[in-house]
């Protein structure tokens, strides 16, 4: 199949599509998806990234199910009670399988649409599909022309292993949501680039002006997507602005459902380092959590109802986009400073080299959940761990794949 850079590559796909079939439902719907494995030799699963499904639907091999082998089928079923921008991807040998194209968009529309919008959904391509920052449309098409005055929403995800620098030029814009979570009172941004973590999503909204607007990845010399307003071909600047979007200072403060006034029930610290070591018969850079590789990484044990605070400390020289399954994390501090903007809820938090974050979450979804780096190469080499509720066991025990 041909990929954005024009070359032919072997891709691994859901229903033969890149990206996989767009799954779009309305809040309150029951989602039922049957996965059939035709020819993915090592087996496959579906993980609903960012969606707090019941543990049995989480799609993690040997924790919540067995892998779906060639010729087998498995049905996922859950209620879509939260609106937002999510995605789904295989969670077996993720680095290979997501990297070759086994992913797609999962959009839950709110019950009441607040205003009419033209919606565009896209992903930064995963590593084996295209490593040059190409944007893949997730619902078939990207409009070339948009009428001035149109409200536009771009739901953008990052299927790559590294954080992506994305630029929207030609208009002021807002970030309406991060990882599917609404920003409270977002304000206008311009000449600001976005850094979307591997696995993360942002909803960008703007009103179409009467000239061209373009969205592109800083690595993509072709300039990504260009939207024309009046039928004439005009150019939007492909300059890369200096300012980075800072979620910790964006939007307005608001009370959250997470009340820490009585303190936390559990405190965990996760320190990331790197070391050179043998893994799979070769010397690799290995990324450790508290000095260990999976399965010796710490297990976060909680009781249902616990309020948990986790501190991430990155002493290594790589980015680590930390992804917690089944729960949303509220960012409390970044590098020691409290967040001052809208509550910043995330499921995939990019921790840069040298950075420290404190996040909090409520243990309100019993199960055994992965907590891992979404640079899937790092996860493959052991940068993963589990959040486990006391008295919860898995019937699928065995070696856990990422
Ligand atoms: Cu990592």
PDB file of N, CA and C in Angstrom, residues 154-209:
ATOM      1  N   UNK A 154     -10.573  20.744  14.764  1.00  0.00           N
ATOM      2  CA  UNK A 154      -9.648  19.709  14.306  1.00  0.00           C
ATOM      3  C   UNK A 154      -9.306  18.841  15.511  1.00  0.00           C
ATOM      4  N   UNK A 155      -9.692  17.590  15.423  1.00  0.00           N
ATOM      5  CA  UNK A 155      -9.339  16.634  16.481  1.00  0.00           C
ATOM      6  C   UNK A 155      -8.069  15.952  16.019  1.00  0.00           C
ATOM      7  N   UNK A 156      -7.004  16.169  16.771  1.00  0.00           N
ATOM      8  CA  UNK A 156      -5.699  15.742  16.306  1.00  0.00           C
ATOM      9  C   UNK A 156      -5.053  14.798  17.313  1.00  0.00           C
ATOM     10  N   UNK A 157      -4.606  13.658  16.831  1.00  0.00           N
ATOM     11  CA  UNK A 157      -3.933  12.698  17.708  1.00  0.00           C
ATOM     12  C   UNK A 157      -2.536  12.412  17.207  1.00  0.00           C
ATOM     13  N   UNK A 158      -1.738  11.818  18.048  1.00  0.00           N
ATOM     14  CA  UNK A 158      -0.355  11.498  17.687  1.00  0.00           C
ATOM     15  C   UNK A 158      -0.128   9.994  17.825  1.00  0.00           C
ATOM     16  N   UNK A 159      -0.024   9.311  16.675  1.00  0.00           N
ATOM     17  CA  UNK A 159       0.189   7.858  16.693  1.00  0.00           C
ATOM     18  C   UNK A 159       1.678   7.510  16.626  1.00  0.00           C
ATOM     19  N   UNK A 160       2.511   8.540  16.629  1.00  0.00           N
ATOM     20  CA  UNK A 160       3.962   8.315  16.568  1.00  0.00           C
ATOM     21  C   UNK A 160       4.495   8.030  17.980  1.00  0.00           C
ATOM     22  N   UNK A 161       5.773   7.677  18.059  1.00  0.00           N
ATOM     23  CA  UNK A 161       6.389   7.368  19.347  1.00  0.00           C
ATOM     24  C   UNK A 161       6.986   8.582  20.042  1.00  0.00           C
ATOM     25  N   UNK A 162       7.091   9.679  19.299  1.00  0.00           N
ATOM     26  CA  UNK A 162       7.754  10.858  19.864  1.00  0.00           C
ATOM     27  C   UNK A 162       6.777  12.018  19.899  1.00  0.00           C
ATOM     28  N   UNK A 163       6.999  12.965  20.816  1.00  0.00           N
ATOM     29  CA  UNK A 163       6.122  14.141  20.828  1.00  0.00           C
ATOM     30  C   UNK A 163       6.258  14.884  19.507  1.00  0.00           C
ATOM     31  N   UNK A 164       5.171  15.452  19.025  1.00  0.00           N
ATOM     32  CA  UNK A 164       5.187  16.131  17.737  1.00  0.00           C
ATOM     33  C   UNK A 164       4.926  17.614  17.913  1.00  0.00           C
ATOM     34  N   UNK A 165       5.685  18.378  17.148  1.00  0.00           N
ATOM     35  CA  UNK A 165       5.552  19.831  17.172  1.00  0.00           C
ATOM     36  C   UNK A 165       4.631  20.212  16.029  1.00  0.00           C
ATOM     37  N   UNK A 166       3.429  20.714  16.356  1.00  0.00           N
ATOM     38  CA  UNK A 166       2.437  21.022  15.326  1.00  0.00           C
ATOM     39  C   UNK A 166       2.123  22.508  15.322  1.00  0.00           C
ATOM     40  N   UNK A 167       1.928  23.023  14.115  1.00  0.00           N
ATOM     41  CA  UNK A 167       1.747  24.466  13.954  1.00  0.00           C
ATOM     42  C   UNK A 167       0.478  24.731  13.165  1.00  0.00           C
ATOM     43  N   UNK A 168      -0.348  25.648  13.670  1.00  0.00           N
ATOM     44  CA  UNK A 168      -1.513  26.120  12.926  1.00  0.00           C
ATOM     45  C   UNK A 168      -1.248  27.593  12.636  1.00  0.00           C
ATOM     46  N   UNK A 169      -1.078  27.918  11.349  1.00  0.00           N
ATOM     47  CA  UNK A 169      -0.794  29.302  10.971  1.00  0.00           C
ATOM     48  C   UNK A 169      -1.942  29.883  10.168  1.00  0.00           C
ATOM     49  N   UNK A 170      -2.121  31.188  10.268  1.00  0.00           N
ATOM     50  CA  UNK A 170      -3.124  31.883   9.450  1.00  0.00           C
ATOM     51  C   UNK A 170      -4.341  32.325  10.238  1.00  0.00           C
ATOM     52  N   UNK A 171      -4.435  31.941  11.501  1.00  0.00           N
ATOM     53  CA  UNK A 171      -5.612  32.320  12.298  1.00  0.00           C
ATOM     54  C   UNK A 171      -5.288  32.228  13.788  1.00  0.00           C
ATOM     55  N   UNK A 172      -6.055  32.951  14.597  1.00  0.00           N
ATOM     56  CA  UNK A 172      -6.013  32.671  16.027  1.00  0.00           C
ATOM     57  C   UNK A 172      -6.820  31.389  16.242  1.00  0.00           C
ATOM     58  N   UNK A 173      -6.537  30.685  17.311  1.00  0.00           N
ATOM     59  CA  UNK A 173      -7.245  29.429  17.563  1.00  0.00           C
ATOM     60  C   UNK A 173      -7.301  29.185  19.066  1.00  0.00           C
ATOM     61  N   UNK A 174      -8.086  28.189  19.430  1.00  0.00           N
ATOM     62  CA  UNK A 174      -8.154  27.796  20.837  1.00  0.00           C
ATOM     63  C   UNK A 174      -7.895  26.296  20.950  1.00  0.00           C
ATOM     64  N   UNK A 175      -7.442  25.868  22.115  1.00  0.00           N
ATOM     65  CA  UNK A 175      -7.392  24.438  22.416  1.00  0.00           C
ATOM     66  C   UNK A 175      -8.633  24.155  23.254  1.00  0.00           C
ATOM     67  N   UNK A 176      -9.582  23.460  22.651  1.00  0.00           N
ATOM     68  CA  UNK A 176     -10.864  23.231  23.313  1.00  0.00           C
ATOM     69  C   UNK A 176     -10.807  22.042  24.262  1.00  0.00           C
ATOM     70  N   UNK A 177      -9.913  21.098  23.980  1.00  0.00           N
ATOM     71  CA  UNK A 177      -9.831  19.901  24.825  1.00  0.00           C
ATOM     72  C   UNK A 177      -8.443  19.274  24.707  1.00  0.00           C
ATOM     73  N   UNK A 178      -8.027  18.641  25.792  1.00  0.00           N
ATOM     74  CA  UNK A 178      -6.792  17.855  25.802  1.00  0.00           C
ATOM     75  C   UNK A 178      -7.175  16.436  26.209  1.00  0.00           C
ATOM     76  N   UNK A 179      -6.779  15.470  25.393  1.00  0.00           N
ATOM     77  CA  UNK A 179      -7.102  14.058  25.650  1.00  0.00           C
ATOM     78  C   UNK A 179      -8.604  13.853  25.881  1.00  0.00           C
ATOM     79  N   UNK A 180      -9.409  14.613  25.174  1.00  0.00           N
ATOM     80  CA  UNK A 180     -10.861  14.446  25.278  1.00  0.00           C
ATOM     81  C   UNK A 180     -11.495  15.215  26.424  1.00  0.00           C
ATOM     82  N   UNK A 181     -10.680  15.885  27.247  1.00  0.00           N
ATOM     83  CA  UNK A 181     -11.197  16.621  28.412  1.00  0.00           C
ATOM     84  C   UNK A 181     -11.296  18.104  28.079  1.00  0.00           C
ATOM     85  N   UNK A 182     -12.495  18.674  28.286  1.00  0.00           N
ATOM     86  CA  UNK A 182     -12.716  20.067  27.918  1.00  0.00           C
ATOM     87  C   UNK A 182     -11.856  21.004  28.748  1.00  0.00           C
ATOM     88  N   UNK A 183     -11.340  22.027  28.088  1.00  0.00           N
ATOM     89  CA  UNK A 183     -10.625  23.107  28.772  1.00  0.00           C
ATOM     90  C   UNK A 183     -11.663  24.123  29.232  1.00  0.00           C
ATOM     91  N   UNK A 184     -11.554  24.564  30.466  1.00  0.00           N
ATOM     92  CA  UNK A 184     -12.484  25.560  30.986  1.00  0.00           C
ATOM     93  C   UNK A 184     -12.057  26.952  30.510  1.00  0.00           C
ATOM     94  N   UNK A 185     -12.949  27.604  29.777  1.00  0.00           N
ATOM     95  CA  UNK A 185     -12.729  28.960  29.245  1.00  0.00           C
ATOM     96  C   UNK A 185     -11.385  29.115  28.531  1.00  0.00           C
ATOM     97  N   UNK A 186     -11.228  28.416  27.423  1.00  0.00           N
ATOM     98  CA  UNK A 186      -9.996  28.565  26.639  1.00  0.00           C
ATOM     99  C   UNK A 186      -9.893  29.973  26.046  1.00  0.00           C
ATOM    100  N   UNK A 187      -8.700  30.456  25.879  1.00  0.00           N
ATOM    101  CA  UNK A 187      -8.491  31.795  25.305  1.00  0.00           C
ATOM    102  C   UNK A 187      -7.792  31.666  23.955  1.00  0.00           C
ATOM    103  N   UNK A 188      -7.793  32.773  23.213  1.00  0.00           N
ATOM    104  CA  UNK A 188      -7.204  32.758  21.866  1.00  0.00           C
ATOM    105  C   UNK A 188      -5.682  32.608  21.914  1.00  0.00           C
ATOM    106  N   UNK A 189      -5.179  31.823  20.983  1.00  0.00           N
ATOM    107  CA  UNK A 189      -3.737  31.631  20.840  1.00  0.00           C
ATOM    108  C   UNK A 189      -3.341  32.028  19.434  1.00  0.00           C
ATOM    109  N   UNK A 190      -2.158  32.545  19.280  1.00  0.00           N
ATOM    110  CA  UNK A 190      -1.589  32.658  17.935  1.00  0.00           C
ATOM    111  C   UNK A 190      -0.070  32.627  18.047  1.00  0.00           C
ATOM    112  N   UNK A 191       0.548  32.331  16.925  1.00  0.00           N
ATOM    113  CA  UNK A 191       2.003  32.203  16.893  1.00  0.00           C
ATOM    114  C   UNK A 191       2.502  31.348  18.058  1.00  0.00           C
ATOM    115  N   UNK A 192       1.847  30.238  18.234  1.00  0.00           N
ATOM    116  CA  UNK A 192       2.163  29.299  19.295  1.00  0.00           C
ATOM    117  C   UNK A 192       2.130  27.908  18.699  1.00  0.00           C
ATOM    118  N   UNK A 193       3.165  27.131  18.930  1.00  0.00           N
ATOM    119  CA  UNK A 193       3.089  25.759  18.423  1.00  0.00           C
ATOM    120  C   UNK A 193       2.615  24.825  19.528  1.00  0.00           C
ATOM    121  N   UNK A 194       2.106  23.675  19.096  1.00  0.00           N
ATOM    122  CA  UNK A 194       1.584  22.685  20.045  1.00  0.00           C
ATOM    123  C   UNK A 194       2.571  21.548  20.126  1.00  0.00           C
ATOM    124  N   UNK A 195       2.697  20.984  21.304  1.00  0.00           N
ATOM    125  CA  UNK A 195       3.486  19.772  21.405  1.00  0.00           C
ATOM    126  C   UNK A 195       2.561  18.658  21.885  1.00  0.00           C
ATOM    127  N   UNK A 196       2.226  17.760  20.964  1.00  0.00           N
ATOM    128  CA  UNK A 196       1.281  16.681  21.298  1.00  0.00           C
ATOM    129  C   UNK A 196       2.076  15.441  21.658  1.00  0.00           C
ATOM    130  N   UNK A 197       1.873  14.936  22.873  1.00  0.00           N
ATOM    131  CA  UNK A 197       2.624  13.748  23.306  1.00  0.00           C
ATOM    132  C   UNK A 197       2.295  12.536  22.432  1.00  0.00           C
ATOM    133  N   UNK A 198       3.192  11.599  22.361  1.00  0.00           N
ATOM    134  CA  UNK A 198       2.907  10.317  21.712  1.00  0.00           C
ATOM    135  C   UNK A 198       1.684   9.734  22.403  1.00  0.00           C
ATOM    136  N   UNK A 199       0.639   9.454  21.649  1.00  0.00           N
ATOM    137  CA  UNK A 199      -0.587   8.905  22.227  1.00  0.00           C
ATOM    138  C   UNK A 199      -1.597   9.958  22.628  1.00  0.00           C
ATOM    139  N   UNK A 200      -1.181  11.218  22.732  1.00  0.00           N
ATOM    140  CA  UNK A 200      -2.070  12.283  23.197  1.00  0.00           C
ATOM    141  C   UNK A 200      -2.938  12.853  22.082  1.00  0.00           C
ATOM    142  N   UNK A 201      -3.963  13.623  22.483  1.00  0.00           N
ATOM    143  CA  UNK A 201      -4.833  14.290  21.515  1.00  0.00           C
ATOM    144  C   UNK A 201      -5.100  15.722  21.954  1.00  0.00           C
ATOM    145  N   UNK A 202      -5.324  16.594  20.969  1.00  0.00           N
ATOM    146  CA  UNK A 202      -5.793  17.946  21.256  1.00  0.00           C
ATOM    147  C   UNK A 202      -6.887  18.296  20.272  1.00  0.00           C
ATOM    148  N   UNK A 203      -7.925  19.008  20.767  1.00  0.00           N
ATOM    149  CA  UNK A 203      -8.968  19.554  19.893  1.00  0.00           C
ATOM    150  C   UNK A 203      -8.643  21.026  19.666  1.00  0.00           C
ATOM    151  N   UNK A 204      -8.435  21.379  18.405  1.00  0.00           N
ATOM    152  CA  UNK A 204      -8.128  22.766  18.035  1.00  0.00           C
ATOM    153  C   UNK A 204      -9.386  23.355  17.415  1.00  0.00           C
ATOM    154  N   UNK A 205      -9.822  24.529  17.880  1.00  0.00           N
ATOM    155  CA  UNK A 205     -10.998  25.166  17.266  1.00  0.00           C
ATOM    156  C   UNK A 205     -10.629  26.564  16.776  1.00  0.00           C
ATOM    157  N   UNK A 206     -11.227  26.959  15.688  1.00  0.00           N
ATOM    158  CA  UNK A 206     -11.039  28.319  15.171  1.00  0.00           C
ATOM    159  C   UNK A 206     -12.190  28.666  14.241  1.00  0.00           C
ATOM    160  N   UNK A 207     -12.336  29.963  13.977  1.00  0.00           N
ATOM    161  CA  UNK A 207     -13.318  30.422  12.994  1.00  0.00           C
ATOM    162  C   UNK A 207     -12.557  30.704  11.713  1.00  0.00           C
ATOM    163  N   UNK A 208     -13.015  30.117  10.628  1.00  0.00           N
ATOM    164  CA  UNK A 208     -12.276  30.252   9.367  1.00  0.00           C
ATOM    165  C   UNK A 208     -12.222  31.716   8.934  1.00  0.00           C
ATOM    166  N   UNK A 209     -11.018  32.254   8.737  1.00  0.00           N
ATOM    167  CA  UNK A 209     -10.892  33.648   8.261  1.00  0.00           C
ATOM    168  C   UNK A 209     -11.058  33.706   6.737  1.00  0.00           C
TER     169      UNK A 209
END
